Amino acid sequence: MKEYEWLSNGPEETSSFAQRLADSLEASDVILLEGDLGAGKTTFTKGVALGLGIRRNVSSPTFTIIKEYQGRIPLYHMDVYRLQNASEDLGFDEYFEGDGVTIIEWAHLIEDQLPEEYLAISIFRIDDTQRKFVLKPVGHRYEILCEEIFS
Ligand SMILES: Nc1ncnc2c1ncn2[C@@H]1O[C@H](COP(=O)(O)OP(=O)(O)O)[C@@H](O)[C@H]1O
Ligand SMILES: [Mg+2]
């Protein structure tokens, strides 16, 4: 399976990268974000929100699990850290198949409930300002998306 690597030299670069990706996103796209605390998952998500034309401030939905924002298309921002291997069905499918883009921080914690196809992004902290992004498209739609972004 093809993987794409990209190096970010600061939060602003991460944001512009995410904004550019946002231009290509469509309804029912799902992005999984992995990376330690402080890797840049929320920074990336804020960039996507900007790119979707969302004006409200996007903060980590630590206490709510899911937050919805209205932009060109809706953004469903999930942070499932608090769930810690939830096995019960929490109805995520309605979001995944909905009118918006879903971004899930700590997605592996709900791996039983993830859709079949998605774009998985892992963020690795290199030093204070550098991050390595590894994008792994799963499914045809996301392969096309990655080709678009990296062409
Ligand atoms: N290249 C970079 N990309 C993203 N964030 C960065 C980068 N360099 C430094 N940072 C900083 O790292 C922190 C990332 O925090 P956050 O996005 O909340 O991480 P997470 O959601 O993964 O816990 C922010 O303080 C941000 O300014
Ligand atoms: Mg976060």
XYZ file of N, CA, C and O and ligand atoms in Angstrom:
632
model
N 0.833 -1.197 0.000
C 0.000 0.000 0.000
C 0.870 1.250 0.000
O 1.888 1.305 0.667
N 0.418 2.239 -0.781
C 1.233 3.439 -0.923
C 1.101 4.361 0.294
O 0.033 4.514 0.851
N 2.224 4.926 0.701
C 2.226 5.896 1.790
C 2.886 7.176 1.320
O 3.760 7.143 0.465
N 2.466 8.276 1.884
C 3.049 9.559 1.520
C 3.634 10.214 2.756
O 2.993 10.233 3.807
N 4.852 10.732 2.625
C 5.475 11.432 3.751
C 5.591 12.909 3.450
O 5.848 13.315 2.323
N 5.408 13.685 4.483
C 5.536 15.135 4.340
C 6.100 15.701 5.627
O 5.750 15.250 6.719
N 7.023 16.669 5.485
C 7.682 17.248 6.650
C 7.166 18.658 6.895
O 7.146 19.491 5.984
N 6.748 18.937 8.119
C 6.275 20.279 8.480
C 7.316 20.956 9.350
O 7.865 20.353 10.267
N 7.572 22.238 9.055
C 8.574 22.976 9.819
C 7.983 23.948 10.828
O 8.692 24.800 11.361
N 6.705 23.823 11.081
C 6.072 24.700 12.068
C 4.566 24.609 11.967
O 4.031 24.114 10.973
N 3.863 25.081 13.014
C 2.402 24.999 13.037
C 1.745 25.677 11.832
O 0.706 25.198 11.345
N 2.341 26.776 11.352
C 1.738 27.485 10.207
C 1.778 26.603 8.963
O 0.835 26.583 8.174
N 2.894 25.887 8.795
C 3.002 24.988 7.635
C 1.987 23.855 7.730
O 1.389 23.458 6.730
N 1.812 23.354 8.938
C 0.818 22.297 9.141
C -0.566 22.818 8.788
O -1.363 22.137 8.131
N -0.814 24.054 9.192
C -2.111 24.653 8.914
C -2.329 24.846 7.410
O -3.409 24.515 6.895
N -1.322 25.350 6.705
C -1.554 25.552 5.255
C -1.711 24.236 4.522
O -2.511 24.123 3.587
N -0.958 23.229 4.959
C -1.103 21.898 4.370
C -2.540 21.386 4.570
O -3.179 20.882 3.643
N -3.035 21.550 5.787
C -4.391 21.084 6.109
C -5.440 21.882 5.332
O -6.434 21.324 4.870
N -5.181 23.169 5.148
C -6.132 24.006 4.395
C -6.205 23.554 2.941
O -7.264 23.522 2.327
N -5.029 23.217 2.400
C -4.980 22.760 1.018
C -5.723 21.422 0.868
O -6.476 21.206 -0.073
N -5.528 20.558 1.826
C -6.239 19.274 1.817
C -7.750 19.510 1.879
O -8.528 18.834 1.189
N -8.146 20.489 2.694
C -9.576 20.769 2.885
C -10.268 21.093 1.565
O -11.430 20.731 1.353
N -9.551 21.759 0.651
C -10.130 22.110 -0.649
C -10.603 20.881 -1.406
O -11.522 20.958 -2.213
N -9.944 19.752 -1.180
C -10.275 18.541 -1.928
C -11.246 17.630 -1.182
O -11.614 16.575 -1.687
N -11.634 18.012 0.025
C -12.491 17.120 0.815
C -13.955 17.208 0.392
O -14.427 18.244 -0.052
N -14.631 16.073 0.552
C -16.036 15.961 0.154
C -16.843 15.357 1.299
O -16.289 14.804 2.236
N -18.168 15.443 1.140
C -19.064 14.832 2.122
C -18.712 13.368 2.333
O -18.361 12.670 1.385
N -18.800 12.930 3.553
C -18.516 11.577 4.037
C -17.067 11.122 3.893
O -16.783 9.932 3.964
N -16.157 12.081 3.746
C -14.733 11.743 3.870
C -14.392 11.562 5.351
O -14.924 12.272 6.206
N -13.512 10.602 5.625
C -13.112 10.322 7.008
C -11.591 10.355 7.113
O -10.895 9.696 6.338
N -11.087 11.132 8.060
C -9.647 11.220 8.296
C -9.348 10.763 9.718
O -9.943 11.256 10.679
N -8.451 9.797 9.837
C -8.034 9.315 11.150
C -6.718 9.976 11.513
O -5.793 9.992 10.699
N -6.614 10.510 12.711
C -5.379 11.161 13.134
C -4.767 10.421 14.303
O -5.432 10.157 15.302
N -3.489 10.073 14.141
C -2.756 9.422 15.222
C -1.516 10.248 15.538
O -0.961 10.910 14.659
N -1.074 10.177 16.768
C 0.097 10.931 17.176
C -0.006 11.235 18.656
O -1.107 11.404 19.179
N 1.148 11.300 19.320
C 1.165 11.551 20.757
C 0.563 12.914 21.075
O 0.388 13.756 20.199
N 0.306 13.123 22.344
C -0.148 14.418 22.825
C 0.848 15.489 22.384
O 2.049 15.326 22.577
N 0.355 16.542 21.762
C 1.220 17.633 21.316
C 1.835 17.408 19.945
O 2.647 18.206 19.484
N 1.456 16.326 19.281
C 2.000 16.043 17.947
C 1.509 17.080 16.931
O 2.269 17.518 16.056
N 0.265 17.461 17.047
C -0.279 18.449 16.120
C -1.623 18.051 15.513
O -2.044 18.618 14.506
N -2.317 17.111 16.129
C -3.593 16.635 15.597
C -4.632 17.760 15.567
O -5.328 17.956 14.579
N -4.704 18.490 16.665
C -5.702 19.566 16.719
C -5.286 20.744 15.833
O -6.119 21.354 15.166
N -3.991 21.025 15.791
C -3.483 22.079 14.898
C -3.860 21.765 13.450
O -4.325 22.637 12.709
N -3.685 20.517 13.060
C -4.053 20.077 11.721
C -5.563 20.252 11.495
O -5.997 20.775 10.467
N -6.346 19.839 12.480
C -7.805 19.922 12.353
C -8.273 21.368 12.209
O -9.180 21.680 11.434
N -7.619 22.263 12.975
C -7.960 23.688 12.871
C -7.696 24.198 11.450
O -8.432 25.038 10.931
N -6.629 23.697 10.836
C -6.310 24.081 9.465
C -7.379 23.607 8.487
O -7.781 24.345 7.590
N -7.829 22.382 8.677
C -8.905 21.866 7.822
C -10.145 22.741 7.991
O -10.806 23.116 7.004
N -10.437 23.096 9.240
C -11.612 23.934 9.510
C -11.502 25.266 8.770
O -12.452 25.708 8.115
N -10.338 25.886 8.846
C -10.114 27.147 8.118
C -10.367 26.954 6.636
O -11.048 27.759 5.996
N -9.815 25.863 6.109
C -9.954 25.573 4.689
C -11.403 25.325 4.271
O -11.774 25.550 3.126
N -12.206 24.855 5.218
C -13.625 24.616 4.918
C -14.454 25.882 5.131
O -15.673 25.868 4.981
N -13.767 26.947 5.521
C -14.461 28.222 5.709
C -15.177 28.341 7.042
O -16.110 29.128 7.200
N -14.747 27.549 8.007
C -15.360 27.598 9.340
C -14.746 28.751 10.121
O -13.518 28.864 10.213
N -15.603 29.617 10.658
C -15.093 30.790 11.366
C -14.997 30.574 12.862
O -14.212 31.211 13.540
N -15.845 29.692 13.378
C -15.808 29.420 14.826
C -14.464 28.816 15.207
O -13.853 28.082 14.438
N -14.016 29.118 16.408
C -12.763 28.544 16.886
C -12.934 27.050 17.151
O -13.876 26.628 17.806
N -12.034 26.277 16.607
C -12.067 24.832 16.815
C -11.144 24.491 17.983
O -9.965 24.794 17.949
N -11.711 23.893 19.016
C -10.892 23.472 20.150
C -11.042 21.973 20.303
O -11.965 21.384 19.763
N -10.127 21.367 21.053
C -10.198 19.919 21.194
C -11.466 19.538 21.953
O -11.742 20.077 23.015
N -12.266 18.632 21.378
C -13.541 18.297 22.024
C -13.367 17.287 23.150
O -14.035 16.272 23.202
N -12.472 17.588 24.073
C -12.104 16.610 25.092
C -13.285 16.133 25.940
O -13.358 14.976 26.324
N -14.217 17.012 26.216
C -15.298 16.610 27.114
C -16.563 16.210 26.379
O -17.495 15.709 26.974
N -16.583 16.420 25.078
C -17.814 16.148 24.358
C -17.678 15.010 23.354
O -18.664 14.517 22.853
N -16.445 14.596 23.049
C -16.162 13.558 22.067
C -16.418 14.017 20.630
O -15.575 13.862 19.785
N -17.582 14.610 20.370
C -17.851 15.075 19.005
C -18.298 16.532 19.007
O -19.147 16.920 19.805
N -17.678 17.318 18.135
C -18.160 18.685 17.917
C -18.437 18.879 16.431
O -17.690 18.399 15.594
N -19.491 19.614 16.133
C -19.886 19.879 14.747
C -19.690 21.343 14.416
O -20.011 22.204 15.221
N -19.170 21.594 13.220
C -18.977 22.970 12.766
C -19.552 23.104 11.363
O -19.429 22.180 10.555
N -20.116 24.282 11.056
C -20.679 24.521 9.727
C -19.711 25.300 8.853
O -19.293 26.392 9.213
N -19.347 24.722 7.706
C -18.513 25.409 6.737
C -19.053 25.143 5.344
O -20.244 24.862 5.190
N -18.172 25.188 4.335
C -18.577 24.797 2.975
C -19.337 23.474 3.023
O -20.356 23.277 2.374
N -18.809 22.539 3.784
C -19.527 21.350 4.226
C -19.238 21.230 5.724
O -18.262 21.796 6.203
N -20.088 20.496 6.469
C -19.857 20.417 7.917
C -18.568 19.668 8.256
O -18.098 18.838 7.464
N -18.013 19.994 9.405
C -16.881 19.254 9.954
C -17.331 18.608 11.257
O -17.904 19.271 12.127
N -17.130 17.295 11.355
C -17.385 16.591 12.601
C -16.035 16.256 13.202
O -15.290 15.445 12.655
N -15.708 16.913 14.287
C -14.404 16.730 14.919
C -14.570 15.847 16.147
O -15.265 16.202 17.095
N -13.935 14.697 16.123
C -14.039 13.773 17.255
C -12.681 13.614 17.923
O -11.657 13.545 17.246
N -12.692 13.577 19.233
C -11.490 13.221 19.991
C -11.928 12.115 20.932
O -12.615 12.356 21.920
N -11.562 10.884 20.576
C -12.097 9.733 21.304
C -11.142 9.248 22.401
O -11.294 8.150 22.920
N -10.185 10.110 22.753
C -9.195 9.746 23.771
C -9.863 9.243 25.051
O -9.425 8.281 25.657
N -10.937 9.929 25.448
C -11.602 9.612 26.704
C -12.316 8.258 26.665
O -12.639 7.691 27.709
N -12.595 7.754 25.487
C -13.367 6.515 25.392
C -12.561 5.279 25.772
O -13.109 4.318 26.275
N -11.265 5.295 25.501
C -10.397 4.167 25.854
C -10.976 2.801 25.489
O -11.549 2.105 26.335
N -10.849 2.457 24.246
C -11.318 1.153 23.754
C -12.801 0.889 23.963
O -13.197 -0.143 24.510
N -13.595 1.838 23.533
C -15.041 1.661 23.620
C -15.469 0.572 22.651
O -15.087 0.586 21.494
N -16.228 -0.372 23.121
C -16.679 -1.429 22.225
C -18.157 -1.254 21.897
O -18.653 -1.784 20.912
N -18.879 -0.509 22.726
C -20.305 -0.315 22.424
C -20.448 0.547 21.175
O -19.589 1.371 20.873
N -21.549 0.351 20.461
C -21.787 1.107 19.240
C -22.336 2.482 19.600
O -23.420 2.624 20.139
N -21.552 3.497 19.311
C -21.945 4.844 19.716
C -22.570 5.637 18.573
O -22.764 6.837 18.668
N -22.874 4.949 17.473
C -23.576 5.612 16.380
C -22.708 6.491 15.503
O -23.187 7.443 14.899
N -21.427 6.168 15.438
C -20.513 6.985 14.627
C -20.845 6.936 13.138
O -20.581 7.876 12.411
N -21.427 5.820 12.697
C -21.714 5.643 11.265
C -22.512 6.803 10.682
O -22.311 7.183 9.537
N -23.409 7.345 11.483
C -24.229 8.452 10.973
C -23.372 9.649 10.600
O -23.710 10.398 9.696
N -22.289 9.813 11.308
C -21.357 10.884 10.961
C -20.541 10.498 9.738
O -20.400 11.267 8.801
N -19.992 9.292 9.755
C -19.128 8.848 8.660
C -19.853 8.918 7.321
O -19.259 9.212 6.295
N -21.141 8.604 7.348
C -21.914 8.559 6.109
C -22.688 9.843 5.878
O -23.485 9.944 4.953
N -22.450 10.825 6.716
C -23.226 12.062 6.666
C -22.740 13.051 5.615
O -21.964 12.729 4.727
N -23.209 14.301 5.773
C -22.965 15.353 4.777
C -21.616 16.025 4.939
O -21.274 16.917 4.164
N -20.880 15.639 5.957
C -19.661 16.384 6.250
C -18.411 15.539 6.236
O -18.417 14.365 5.855
N -17.330 16.183 6.675
C -16.029 15.531 6.806
C -15.863 15.159 8.273
O -16.126 15.975 9.154
N -15.434 13.931 8.536
C -15.177 13.524 9.913
C -13.680 13.424 10.146
O -12.965 12.802 9.360
N -13.206 14.052 11.209
C -11.804 13.919 11.609
C -11.791 13.333 13.016
O -12.464 13.834 13.914
N -11.040 12.249 13.186
C -11.030 11.544 14.475
C -9.632 11.512 15.065
O -8.719 10.895 14.496
N -9.447 12.181 16.201
C -8.177 12.089 16.918
C -8.189 10.827 17.779
O -9.180 10.501 18.385
N -7.078 10.104 17.822
C -6.925 8.837 18.553
C -7.865 7.759 18.011
O -8.432 6.982 18.786
N -7.995 7.702 16.692
C -8.983 6.822 16.072
C -8.807 5.344 16.429
O -9.784 4.590 16.468
N -7.569 4.910 16.711
C -7.384 3.471 16.964
C -8.166 2.999 18.191
O -8.437 1.815 18.349
N -8.545 3.940 19.056
C -9.302 3.553 20.253
C -10.719 3.087 19.917
O -11.375 2.453 20.737
N -11.180 3.403 18.704
C -12.504 2.905 18.291
C -12.365 2.087 17.005
O -13.218 2.135 16.124
N -11.276 1.324 16.926
C -10.969 0.685 15.638
C -12.070 -0.264 15.153
O -12.250 -0.440 13.959
N -12.824 -0.850 16.075
C -13.922 -1.743 15.675
C -15.051 -0.991 14.982
O -15.902 -1.605 14.340
N -15.072 0.310 15.164
C -16.220 1.078 14.663
C -15.862 1.988 13.490
O -16.662 2.808 13.078
N -14.649 1.814 12.978
C -14.213 2.683 11.886
C -14.798 2.207 10.551
O -15.097 1.032 10.390
N -14.937 3.129 9.588
C -15.425 2.709 8.271
C -14.355 1.902 7.536
O -13.205 1.841 7.967
N -14.742 1.289 6.418
C -13.795 0.447 5.684
C -12.727 1.269 4.980
O -11.608 0.817 4.788
N -13.106 2.467 4.573
C -12.168 3.303 3.831
C -11.963 4.628 4.550
O -12.898 5.179 5.128
N -10.733 5.111 4.509
C -10.397 6.348 5.215
C -9.007 6.795 4.814
O -8.245 6.044 4.197
N -8.673 8.021 5.206
C -7.304 8.498 5.091
C -6.716 8.509 6.493
O -7.222 9.202 7.377
N -5.678 7.691 6.707
C -5.025 7.652 8.017
C -3.802 8.557 7.986
O -2.961 8.443 7.095
N -3.729 9.462 8.948
C -2.577 10.363 9.037
C -1.914 10.187 10.398
O -2.563 10.350 11.433
N -0.632 9.825 10.387
C 0.127 9.721 11.629
C 1.112 10.877 11.687
O 1.788 11.173 10.706
N 1.175 11.518 12.837
C 2.060 12.668 13.013
C 3.138 12.311 14.042
O 2.816 11.851 15.136
N 4.387 12.517 13.647
C 5.511 12.203 14.527
C 6.277 13.478 14.858
O 6.638 14.239 13.955
N 6.533 13.676 16.137
C 7.291 14.840 16.572
C 8.773 14.589 16.352
O 9.323 13.617 16.872
N 9.426 15.431 15.539
C 10.857 15.307 15.307
C 11.599 16.154 16.333
O 12.511 15.694 17.002
N 11.210 17.430 16.432
C 11.731 18.314 17.486
C 10.679 19.379 17.775
O 9.526 19.208 17.395
N 11.065 20.477 18.404
C 10.078 21.481 18.821
C 9.171 21.948 17.688
O 7.986 22.181 17.892
N 9.744 22.095 16.499
C 8.960 22.687 15.413
C 8.736 21.750 14.221
O 7.909 22.044 13.368
N 9.486 20.657 14.161
C 9.337 19.758 13.011
C 8.429 18.582 13.325
O 8.509 17.982 14.397
N 7.579 18.262 12.341
C 6.711 17.094 12.458
C 6.769 16.312 11.153
O 6.769 16.896 10.075
N 6.788 15.005 11.284
C 6.680 14.166 10.082
C 5.239 13.670 9.972
O 4.687 13.121 10.922
N 4.661 13.894 8.797
C 3.313 13.413 8.514
C 3.413 12.196 7.604
O 4.089 12.245 6.578
N 2.766 11.119 7.996
C 2.684 9.945 7.123
C 1.209 9.727 6.784
O 0.389 9.491 7.681
N 0.902 9.843 5.505
C -0.484 9.684 5.053
C -0.656 8.325 4.394
O 0.109 7.974 3.480
N -1.622 7.590 4.873
C -1.893 6.265 4.325
C -3.338 6.197 3.835
O -4.265 6.165 4.640
N -3.538 6.225 2.506
C -4.904 6.159 1.993
C -5.405 4.722 1.961
O -4.704 3.838 1.483
N -6.583 4.488 2.504
C -7.190 3.164 2.450
C -8.485 3.273 1.640
O -9.458 3.870 2.094
N -8.442 2.727 0.432
C -9.588 2.812 -0.468
C -9.315 3.760 -1.626
O -8.502 4.677 -1.512
N -10.021 3.509 -2.732
C -9.781 4.230 -3.974
C -9.940 5.742 -3.810
O -9.094 6.529 -4.242
N -11.024 6.145 -3.163
C -11.303 7.579 -2.974
C -10.096 8.304 -2.354
O -9.720 9.390 -2.756
N -9.467 7.663 -1.383
C -8.385 8.323 -0.651
C -7.060 8.237 -1.394
O -6.197 9.083 -1.213
N -6.931 7.224 -2.252
C -5.753 7.168 -3.121
C -5.783 8.352 -4.088
O -4.764 9.027 -4.299
N -6.958 8.595 -4.656
C -7.131 9.738 -5.569
C -6.833 11.044 -4.829
O -6.127 11.929 -5.338
N -7.374 11.144 -3.639
C -7.189 12.351 -2.829
C -5.697 12.628 -2.599
O -5.217 13.751 -2.792
N -4.945 11.593 -2.217
C -3.515 11.761 -1.970
C -2.766 12.126 -3.243
O -1.874 12.975 -3.224
N -3.159 11.494 -4.343
C -2.501 11.824 -5.616
C -2.721 13.298 -5.942
O -1.815 13.990 -6.407
N -3.941 13.767 -5.667
C -4.285 15.169 -5.912
C -3.412 16.092 -5.059
O -2.839 17.060 -5.554
N -3.314 15.780 -3.788
C -2.584 16.667 -2.867
C -1.092 16.680 -3.153
O -0.425 17.709 -3.030
N -0.551 15.527 -3.530
C 0.897 15.436 -3.691
C 1.356 15.569 -5.139
O 2.521 15.378 -5.429
N 0.419 15.917 -6.043
C 0.831 16.056 -7.444
C 1.482 17.419 -7.689
O 1.274 18.350 -6.945
N 5.166 21.611 12.705
C 4.201 21.673 13.638
N 2.954 21.257 13.338
C 1.977 21.301 14.279
N 2.137 21.739 15.544
C 3.364 22.157 15.897
C 4.439 22.136 14.959
N 5.554 22.619 15.577
C 5.180 22.931 16.826
N 3.881 22.662 17.042
C 3.171 22.874 18.325
O 2.817 21.627 18.880
C 1.567 21.709 19.565
C 0.573 20.739 18.961
O -0.573 20.719 19.760
P -1.936 20.046 19.310
O -2.217 20.381 17.894
O -2.981 20.405 20.326
O -1.548 18.495 19.413
P -2.476 17.213 19.641
O -3.879 17.557 19.239
O -1.841 16.172 18.753
O -2.353 16.863 21.095
C 1.095 23.147 19.428
O 1.485 23.855 20.571
C 1.843 23.633 18.188
O 2.074 25.022 18.201
Mg -5.776 17.293 20.264
